[in-house]
Amino acid sequence: MDRTFAIIKPDAVAAGQAGQILGAIEAGGFIVRAMRMLKMSRTQAEGFYGVHRERPFFGSLVNFMTEGPVVVLALERENAVKAWRDLMGATNPANAAEGTIRKRFAASVERNCVHGSDAPETAAVELTFFFSASDLL
Ligand code: CMP
């Protein structure tokens, strides 16, 4: 079993889709190891997405991620990082496969309803960005 980090983003929370997305996560064989609802500060969003700082969409992404509450999750499963990326679907919902969460719920490449770590090393960093060690025991 290993772990990945997930966010249900402000678009999905505001649209009342968090429950359906959690249902899809559980149906996908993941155990929710930790979960919290919070409204990201600009400092948090800028830090979390720091690798994208030079991208043209960075400012807009930070505005989006701070516009309302999100749900942050620590998910556990065999091969968790890849399994969660597969269940989310492509970053751009226009390219996402049928049945994936982004195909079902996302509106655009930016407002794409969920986030997932892209590698086990990234998952370790992202999990500790939002959860303390005792949350993850
Ligand atoms: P996420 O998987 O959270 O990682 C980075 C986020 O940046 C991505 O989901 C989208 O919300 C956003 N993003 C990625 N590419 C673009 C793009 N071309 N235009 C606007 N937003 C983007």
PDB file of N, CA, C and O in Angstrom, residues 15 26 34-35 69 102 108 121:
ATOM      1  N   ALA A  15     -19.990  23.263  -6.450  1.00  0.00           N
ATOM      2  CA  ALA A  15     -21.062  22.651  -7.245  1.00  0.00           C
ATOM      3  C   ALA A  15     -21.740  21.490  -6.508  1.00  0.00           C
ATOM      4  O   ALA A  15     -22.627  20.834  -7.066  1.00  0.00           O
ATOM      5  N   GLU A  26     -13.739   6.052  -3.198  1.00  0.00           N
ATOM      6  CA  GLU A  26     -13.919   4.819  -2.412  1.00  0.00           C
ATOM      7  C   GLU A  26     -14.238   3.641  -3.329  1.00  0.00           C
ATOM      8  O   GLU A  26     -13.709   2.539  -3.137  1.00  0.00           O
ATOM      9  N   ALA A  34      -6.713  10.432   5.544  1.00  0.00           N
ATOM     10  CA  ALA A  34      -6.890  11.723   6.220  1.00  0.00           C
ATOM     11  C   ALA A  34      -7.668  12.637   5.280  1.00  0.00           C
ATOM     12  O   ALA A  34      -7.558  12.509   4.053  1.00  0.00           O
ATOM     13  N   MET A  35      -8.453  13.549   5.877  1.00  0.00           N
ATOM     14  CA  MET A  35      -9.291  14.435   5.048  1.00  0.00           C
ATOM     15  C   MET A  35      -9.598  15.711   5.830  1.00  0.00           C
ATOM     16  O   MET A  35      -9.864  15.653   7.030  1.00  0.00           O
ATOM     17  N   PRO A  69     -13.736  26.963  -0.514  1.00  0.00           N
ATOM     18  CA  PRO A  69     -13.143  25.823   0.182  1.00  0.00           C
ATOM     19  C   PRO A  69     -12.761  24.672  -0.745  1.00  0.00           C
ATOM     20  O   PRO A  69     -13.373  24.479  -1.806  1.00  0.00           O
ATOM     21  N   ARG A 102     -12.536  13.774 -14.098  1.00  0.00           N
ATOM     22  CA  ARG A 102     -12.497  15.048 -14.835  1.00  0.00           C
ATOM     23  C   ARG A 102     -13.448  15.033 -16.030  1.00  0.00           C
ATOM     24  O   ARG A 102     -14.053  16.062 -16.365  1.00  0.00           O
ATOM     25  N   SER A 108     -12.937  22.810 -17.464  1.00  0.00           N
ATOM     26  CA  SER A 108     -11.863  23.319 -18.316  1.00  0.00           C
ATOM     27  C   SER A 108     -10.517  22.840 -17.786  1.00  0.00           C
ATOM     28  O   SER A 108     -10.451  22.254 -16.702  1.00  0.00           O
ATOM     29  N   GLU A 121       7.437  10.834  -5.012  1.00  0.00           N
ATOM     30  CA  GLU A 121       8.249  11.844  -4.312  1.00  0.00           C
ATOM     31  C   GLU A 121       7.424  13.123  -4.110  1.00  0.00           C
ATOM     32  O   GLU A 121       7.497  13.775  -3.059  1.00  0.00           O
TER      33      GLU A 121
END
